[in-house]
PDB file of C-alpha atoms in Angstrom:
ATOM      1  CA  UNK A   1       7.598  49.436 -62.895  1.00 86.00           C
ATOM      2  CA  UNK A   2       6.076  52.536 -61.330  1.00 91.00           C
ATOM      3  CA  UNK A   3       7.494  56.068 -61.428  1.00 94.00           C
ATOM      4  CA  UNK A   4       7.145  58.465 -58.499  1.00 94.00           C
ATOM      5  CA  UNK A   5       8.205  62.079 -58.224  1.00 96.00           C
ATOM      6  CA  UNK A   6       9.256  63.400 -54.826  1.00 97.00           C
ATOM      7  CA  UNK A   7      10.564  66.952 -54.524  1.00 97.00           C
ATOM      8  CA  UNK A   8      11.337  67.078 -58.256  1.00 94.00           C
ATOM      9  CA  UNK A   9      13.284  63.798 -58.140  1.00 96.00           C
ATOM     10  CA  UNK A  10      12.105  60.721 -60.066  1.00 96.00           C
ATOM     11  CA  UNK A  11      12.140  57.225 -58.545  1.00 94.00           C
ATOM     12  CA  UNK A  12      11.608  54.202 -60.814  1.00 94.00           C
ATOM     13  CA  UNK A  13      10.540  51.318 -58.591  1.00 93.00           C
ATOM     14  CA  UNK A  14       8.955  47.895 -58.711  1.00 91.00           C
ATOM     15  CA  UNK A  15       5.219  48.441 -58.390  1.00 90.00           C
ATOM     16  CA  UNK A  16       4.591  45.086 -56.729  1.00 90.00           C
ATOM     17  CA  UNK A  17       6.329  46.196 -53.526  1.00 92.00           C
ATOM     18  CA  UNK A  18       3.727  48.938 -53.132  1.00 94.00           C
ATOM     19  CA  UNK A  19       0.732  46.639 -53.634  1.00 92.00           C
ATOM     20  CA  UNK A  20       0.336  45.976 -49.929  1.00 93.00           C
ATOM     21  CA  UNK A  21      -3.203  44.913 -48.941  1.00 93.00           C
ATOM     22  CA  UNK A  22      -5.033  47.689 -47.153  1.00 92.00           C
ATOM     23  CA  UNK A  23      -2.386  50.279 -47.949  1.00 94.00           C
ATOM     24  CA  UNK A  24      -2.744  53.713 -49.499  1.00 93.00           C
ATOM     25  CA  UNK A  25      -1.259  52.489 -52.782  1.00 91.00           C
ATOM     26  CA  UNK A  26      -3.517  49.468 -53.097  1.00 90.00           C
ATOM     27  CA  UNK A  27      -6.441  51.893 -53.040  1.00 88.00           C
ATOM     28  CA  UNK A  28      -4.702  54.255 -55.475  1.00 86.00           C
ATOM     29  CA  UNK A  29      -3.984  51.501 -58.007  1.00 85.00           C
ATOM     30  CA  UNK A  30      -7.598  50.318 -57.871  1.00 83.00           C
ATOM     31  CA  UNK A  31      -9.039  53.711 -58.824  1.00 76.00           C
ATOM     32  CA  UNK A  32     -10.530  54.274 -62.309  1.00 69.00           C
ATOM     33  CA  UNK A  33      -7.852  55.264 -64.791  1.00 62.00           C
ATOM     34  CA  UNK A  34      -5.466  52.417 -63.853  1.00 53.00           C
ATOM     35  CA  UNK A  35      -5.385  49.088 -65.647  1.00 50.00           C
ATOM     36  CA  UNK A  36      -4.782  45.783 -63.844  1.00 51.00           C
ATOM     37  CA  UNK A  37      -1.082  46.633 -63.695  1.00 53.00           C
ATOM     38  CA  UNK A  38      -1.740  50.078 -62.262  1.00 47.00           C
ATOM     39  CA  UNK A  39       0.047  51.705 -65.184  1.00 48.00           C
ATOM     40  CA  UNK A  40      -2.703  53.493 -67.051  1.00 55.00           C
ATOM     41  CA  UNK A  41      -2.182  57.211 -66.573  1.00 70.00           C
ATOM     42  CA  UNK A  42       0.089  58.609 -63.895  1.00 81.00           C
ATOM     43  CA  UNK A  43       3.114  56.529 -62.941  1.00 85.00           C
ATOM     44  CA  UNK A  44       3.720  54.745 -66.225  1.00 84.00           C
ATOM     45  CA  UNK A  45       6.593  56.952 -67.458  1.00 88.00           C
ATOM     46  CA  UNK A  46       9.087  59.640 -66.514  1.00 90.00           C
ATOM     47  CA  UNK A  47       6.919  62.130 -68.358  1.00 91.00           C
ATOM     48  CA  UNK A  48       3.873  61.267 -66.275  1.00 89.00           C
ATOM     49  CA  UNK A  49       4.988  60.202 -62.767  1.00 92.00           C
ATOM     50  CA  UNK A  50       2.854  59.888 -59.661  1.00 93.00           C
ATOM     51  CA  UNK A  51       3.693  63.060 -57.773  1.00 94.00           C
ATOM     52  CA  UNK A  52       3.816  62.500 -54.005  1.00 95.00           C
ATOM     53  CA  UNK A  53       3.012  65.981 -52.786  1.00 95.00           C
ATOM     54  CA  UNK A  54       3.893  66.838 -49.203  1.00 95.00           C
ATOM     55  CA  UNK A  55       6.400  63.987 -48.903  1.00 97.00           C
ATOM     56  CA  UNK A  56       9.995  64.859 -48.070  1.00 96.00           C
ATOM     57  CA  UNK A  57      12.679  63.163 -50.108  1.00 96.00           C
ATOM     58  CA  UNK A  58      14.614  62.234 -46.962  1.00 95.00           C
ATOM     59  CA  UNK A  59      11.578  60.421 -45.559  1.00 96.00           C
ATOM     60  CA  UNK A  60      10.991  58.667 -48.872  1.00 96.00           C
ATOM     61  CA  UNK A  61      14.599  57.512 -49.116  1.00 94.00           C
ATOM     62  CA  UNK A  62      14.389  56.201 -45.550  1.00 95.00           C
ATOM     63  CA  UNK A  63      11.241  54.299 -46.446  1.00 96.00           C
ATOM     64  CA  UNK A  64      12.946  52.798 -49.500  1.00 95.00           C
ATOM     65  CA  UNK A  65      15.952  51.721 -47.408  1.00 93.00           C
ATOM     66  CA  UNK A  66      13.584  49.452 -45.489  1.00 95.00           C
ATOM     67  CA  UNK A  67      11.513  48.384 -48.486  1.00 93.00           C
ATOM     68  CA  UNK A  68      14.573  47.664 -50.690  1.00 90.00           C
ATOM     69  CA  UNK A  69      17.451  46.945 -48.258  1.00 86.00           C
ATOM     70  CA  UNK A  70      19.577  45.226 -50.916  1.00 78.00           C
ATOM     71  CA  UNK A  71      19.244  47.856 -53.621  1.00 73.00           C
ATOM     72  CA  UNK A  72      19.486  51.110 -51.638  1.00 66.00           C
ATOM     73  CA  UNK A  73      23.159  50.881 -50.654  1.00 67.00           C
ATOM     74  CA  UNK A  74      22.199  48.738 -47.689  1.00 74.00           C
ATOM     75  CA  UNK A  75      19.401  48.737 -45.103  1.00 83.00           C
ATOM     76  CA  UNK A  76      18.399  51.719 -42.990  1.00 88.00           C
ATOM     77  CA  UNK A  77      21.143  52.602 -40.501  1.00 92.00           C
ATOM     78  CA  UNK A  78      20.593  56.128 -39.221  1.00 94.00           C
ATOM     79  CA  UNK A  79      18.003  57.729 -36.957  1.00 96.00           C
ATOM     80  CA  UNK A  80      16.772  59.888 -39.834  1.00 95.00           C
ATOM     81  CA  UNK A  81      16.342  56.910 -42.175  1.00 95.00           C
ATOM     82  CA  UNK A  82      14.379  54.902 -39.636  1.00 96.00           C
ATOM     83  CA  UNK A  83      12.252  57.923 -38.727  1.00 97.00           C
ATOM     84  CA  UNK A  84      11.445  58.532 -42.399  1.00 97.00           C
ATOM     85  CA  UNK A  85      10.454  54.894 -42.811  1.00 97.00           C
ATOM     86  CA  UNK A  86       8.235  55.024 -39.732  1.00 98.00           C
ATOM     87  CA  UNK A  87       6.589  58.265 -40.789  1.00 98.00           C
ATOM     88  CA  UNK A  88       5.596  57.048 -44.251  1.00 98.00           C
ATOM     89  CA  UNK A  89       4.791  53.486 -43.200  1.00 97.00           C
ATOM     90  CA  UNK A  90       2.360  54.906 -40.651  1.00 97.00           C
ATOM     91  CA  UNK A  91       0.887  57.369 -43.136  1.00 97.00           C
ATOM     92  CA  UNK A  92       0.499  54.769 -45.893  1.00 97.00           C
ATOM     93  CA  UNK A  93      -0.520  51.772 -43.722  1.00 96.00           C
ATOM     94  CA  UNK A  94       2.528  49.595 -44.436  1.00 97.00           C
ATOM     95  CA  UNK A  95       2.301  47.662 -41.195  1.00 96.00           C
ATOM     96  CA  UNK A  96       5.308  45.349 -41.682  1.00 96.00           C
ATOM     97  CA  UNK A  97       7.615  48.261 -42.506  1.00 96.00           C
ATOM     98  CA  UNK A  98       6.176  50.182 -39.557  1.00 97.00           C
ATOM     99  CA  UNK A  99       7.107  47.323 -37.191  1.00 96.00           C
ATOM    100  CA  UNK A 100      10.618  47.160 -38.641  1.00 96.00           C
ATOM    101  CA  UNK A 101      11.008  50.919 -38.293  1.00 97.00           C
ATOM    102  CA  UNK A 102       9.872  50.911 -34.651  1.00 97.00           C
ATOM    103  CA  UNK A 103      12.375  48.157 -33.860  1.00 96.00           C
ATOM    104  CA  UNK A 104      15.144  49.917 -35.792  1.00 96.00           C
ATOM    105  CA  UNK A 105      14.465  53.321 -34.247  1.00 96.00           C
ATOM    106  CA  UNK A 106      14.119  52.168 -30.630  1.00 96.00           C
ATOM    107  CA  UNK A 107      17.867  51.829 -29.853  1.00 96.00           C
ATOM    108  CA  UNK A 108      18.422  55.452 -30.919  1.00 96.00           C
ATOM    109  CA  UNK A 109      15.915  56.751 -28.363  1.00 95.00           C
ATOM    110  CA  UNK A 110      18.143  56.009 -25.386  1.00 91.00           C
ATOM    111  CA  UNK A 111      20.172  59.077 -26.373  1.00 89.00           C
ATOM    112  CA  UNK A 112      17.109  61.277 -26.859  1.00 90.00           C
ATOM    113  CA  UNK A 113      15.426  63.352 -24.177  1.00 89.00           C
ATOM    114  CA  UNK A 114      12.324  62.079 -22.445  1.00 91.00           C
ATOM    115  CA  UNK A 115      10.175  64.860 -23.852  1.00 91.00           C
ATOM    116  CA  UNK A 116      11.171  64.026 -27.434  1.00 93.00           C
ATOM    117  CA  UNK A 117      10.435  60.342 -26.842  1.00 95.00           C
ATOM    118  CA  UNK A 118       6.981  61.138 -25.419  1.00 94.00           C
ATOM    119  CA  UNK A 119       6.155  63.332 -28.405  1.00 94.00           C
ATOM    120  CA  UNK A 120       7.346  60.654 -30.863  1.00 96.00           C
ATOM    121  CA  UNK A 121       5.328  58.010 -29.010  1.00 96.00           C
ATOM    122  CA  UNK A 122       2.169  60.060 -29.311  1.00 94.00           C
ATOM    123  CA  UNK A 123       2.715  60.994 -32.930  1.00 95.00           C
ATOM    124  CA  UNK A 124       3.276  57.402 -34.020  1.00 97.00           C
ATOM    125  CA  UNK A 125       1.244  55.656 -31.287  1.00 96.00           C
ATOM    126  CA  UNK A 126       4.027  53.517 -29.813  1.00 97.00           C
ATOM    127  CA  UNK A 127       3.179  52.382 -26.274  1.00 96.00           C
ATOM    128  CA  UNK A 128       6.660  51.316 -25.211  1.00 96.00           C
ATOM    129  CA  UNK A 129       8.144  54.668 -26.191  1.00 96.00           C
ATOM    130  CA  UNK A 130       5.565  56.562 -24.141  1.00 95.00           C
ATOM    131  CA  UNK A 131       6.416  54.519 -21.055  1.00 94.00           C
ATOM    132  CA  UNK A 132      10.150  54.988 -21.663  1.00 94.00           C
ATOM    133  CA  UNK A 133       9.744  58.742 -22.064  1.00 93.00           C
ATOM    134  CA  UNK A 134       7.845  59.080 -18.800  1.00 92.00           C
ATOM    135  CA  UNK A 135      10.367  56.877 -16.982  1.00 91.00           C
ATOM    136  CA  UNK A 136      13.297  58.893 -18.319  1.00 90.00           C
ATOM    137  CA  UNK A 137      11.894  62.174 -17.012  1.00 88.00           C
ATOM    138  CA  UNK A 138      10.579  60.751 -13.743  1.00 85.00           C
ATOM    139  CA  UNK A 139      13.952  59.211 -12.867  1.00 84.00           C
ATOM    140  CA  UNK A 140      16.109  62.273 -13.551  1.00 81.00           C
ATOM    141  CA  UNK A 141      17.911  63.620 -10.503  1.00 75.00           C
ATOM    142  CA  UNK A 142      17.220  67.293 -11.187  1.00 79.00           C
ATOM    143  CA  UNK A 143      13.987  68.878 -10.032  1.00 78.00           C
ATOM    144  CA  UNK A 144      11.245  68.978 -12.660  1.00 80.00           C
ATOM    145  CA  UNK A 145      10.892  72.433 -14.174  1.00 82.00           C
ATOM    146  CA  UNK A 146       7.275  73.087 -15.131  1.00 81.00           C
ATOM    147  CA  UNK A 147       8.225  76.025 -17.351  1.00 82.00           C
ATOM    148  CA  UNK A 148      10.725  73.971 -19.350  1.00 81.00           C
ATOM    149  CA  UNK A 149       8.274  71.099 -19.718  1.00 81.00           C
ATOM    150  CA  UNK A 150       5.607  73.493 -20.953  1.00 79.00           C
ATOM    151  CA  UNK A 151       8.021  75.164 -23.345  1.00 79.00           C
ATOM    152  CA  UNK A 152       8.780  71.705 -24.777  1.00 76.00           C
ATOM    153  CA  UNK A 153       5.128  71.549 -25.934  1.00 83.00           C
ATOM    154  CA  UNK A 154       3.982  69.045 -23.341  1.00 87.00           C
ATOM    155  CA  UNK A 155       0.341  69.569 -22.416  1.00 88.00           C
ATOM    156  CA  UNK A 156      -0.812  70.271 -18.872  1.00 88.00           C
ATOM    157  CA  UNK A 157      -2.219  66.773 -18.345  1.00 88.00           C
ATOM    158  CA  UNK A 158       1.155  65.200 -19.206  1.00 88.00           C
ATOM    159  CA  UNK A 159       3.033  67.586 -16.907  1.00 88.00           C
ATOM    160  CA  UNK A 160       0.650  66.762 -14.044  1.00 89.00           C
ATOM    161  CA  UNK A 161       1.164  63.021 -14.632  1.00 87.00           C
ATOM    162  CA  UNK A 162       4.937  63.476 -14.579  1.00 88.00           C
ATOM    163  CA  UNK A 163       4.781  65.295 -11.254  1.00 87.00           C
ATOM    164  CA  UNK A 164       2.445  62.641  -9.832  1.00 87.00           C
ATOM    165  CA  UNK A 165       4.771  59.818 -10.891  1.00 86.00           C
ATOM    166  CA  UNK A 166       7.775  61.706  -9.538  1.00 84.00           C
ATOM    167  CA  UNK A 167       5.989  62.269  -6.225  1.00 84.00           C
ATOM    168  CA  UNK A 168       5.052  58.588  -5.984  1.00 82.00           C
ATOM    169  CA  UNK A 169       8.681  57.629  -6.600  1.00 80.00           C
ATOM    170  CA  UNK A 170       9.837  59.932  -3.780  1.00 75.00           C
ATOM    171  CA  UNK A 171       7.171  58.584  -1.418  1.00 76.00           C
ATOM    172  CA  UNK A 172       8.265  55.045  -2.224  1.00 72.00           C
ATOM    173  CA  UNK A 173      11.878  56.063  -1.584  1.00 63.00           C
ATOM    174  CA  UNK A 174      11.054  57.633   1.803  1.00 62.00           C
ATOM    175  CA  UNK A 175       9.031  54.596   2.857  1.00 66.00           C
ATOM    176  CA  UNK A 176      11.722  52.122   1.842  1.00 57.00           C
ATOM    177  CA  UNK A 177      13.959  52.584   4.874  1.00 49.00           C
ATOM    178  CA  UNK A 178      14.171  49.512   7.089  1.00 50.00           C
ATOM    179  CA  UNK A 179      14.706  50.380  10.736  1.00 45.00           C
ATOM    180  CA  UNK A 180      16.115  53.573  12.200  1.00 44.00           C
ATOM    181  CA  UNK A 181      19.610  52.958  10.824  1.00 44.00           C
ATOM    182  CA  UNK A 182      18.566  51.231   7.634  1.00 49.00           C
ATOM    183  CA  UNK A 183      19.382  52.463   4.155  1.00 58.00           C
ATOM    184  CA  UNK A 184      16.873  53.956   1.763  1.00 56.00           C
ATOM    185  CA  UNK A 185      16.224  52.027  -1.438  1.00 62.00           C
ATOM    186  CA  UNK A 186      15.332  53.821  -4.660  1.00 69.00           C
ATOM    187  CA  UNK A 187      12.464  52.063  -6.511  1.00 75.00           C
ATOM    188  CA  UNK A 188      13.579  49.591  -9.161  1.00 81.00           C
ATOM    189  CA  UNK A 189      13.002  50.153 -12.877  1.00 85.00           C
ATOM    190  CA  UNK A 190      10.262  47.526 -12.728  1.00 87.00           C
ATOM    191  CA  UNK A 191       8.489  49.376  -9.906  1.00 85.00           C
ATOM    192  CA  UNK A 192       8.775  52.720 -11.707  1.00 86.00           C
ATOM    193  CA  UNK A 193       7.546  51.161 -14.924  1.00 89.00           C
ATOM    194  CA  UNK A 194       4.444  49.921 -13.098  1.00 90.00           C
ATOM    195  CA  UNK A 195       3.797  53.386 -11.644  1.00 86.00           C
ATOM    196  CA  UNK A 196       4.092  54.956 -15.083  1.00 90.00           C
ATOM    197  CA  UNK A 197       1.966  52.299 -16.796  1.00 90.00           C
ATOM    198  CA  UNK A 198      -0.817  52.789 -14.258  1.00 89.00           C
ATOM    199  CA  UNK A 199      -0.788  56.557 -14.759  1.00 85.00           C
ATOM    200  CA  UNK A 200      -0.877  56.425 -18.590  1.00 88.00           C
ATOM    201  CA  UNK A 201      -3.137  53.375 -18.926  1.00 90.00           C
ATOM    202  CA  UNK A 202      -5.887  55.344 -20.674  1.00 88.00           C
ATOM    203  CA  UNK A 203      -3.478  56.765 -23.239  1.00 87.00           C
ATOM    204  CA  UNK A 204      -1.645  53.558 -24.106  1.00 88.00           C
ATOM    205  CA  UNK A 205      -4.842  51.592 -24.590  1.00 87.00           C
ATOM    206  CA  UNK A 206      -5.003  52.569 -28.268  1.00 84.00           C
ATOM    207  CA  UNK A 207      -1.261  52.293 -28.917  1.00 89.00           C
ATOM    208  CA  UNK A 208       0.750  49.377 -30.280  1.00 81.00           C
TER     209      UNK A 208
END
């Protein structure tokens, strides 16, 4: 058993689940002051817990919903729970939980704006989300507003890429007409995805 304190709340948990090779806690438990069970010093009792400073209790509960799906009133279900799990799994190098959190969070992103998805993709280095975010903005019917994009904390390079992709989509649309009386064909999702992937290839190279 290991005892953590998060925002003045104690959590008594099975230590073994935190002994993930290469993780933050594997390193912590190997430091001098811990015995082979990791219970010498902090973490061995309610009176001397391991205090996780800077960790929000909502994120920690979300993480535990994925780590202990049968003992936390069920697995993670909400956007906030999955986001908390992803945040801490990324921070603590829990790669299996990170993969689960990415898969669990992805369906929620269809209802989120493209800018938010791009920012999440960059923060957590998720390639598919970055492509989706660009596609969402590039395919919107309204004109792109550079002031709004800038106010949403997108950097200049990203805004330029969005305008370039949007322009390429419009060029493809104008060139799609067959014959004088033919109809115009808007590029398919697959074609737009390729345009986006080409434009962000440098950025997604280091993403999962």
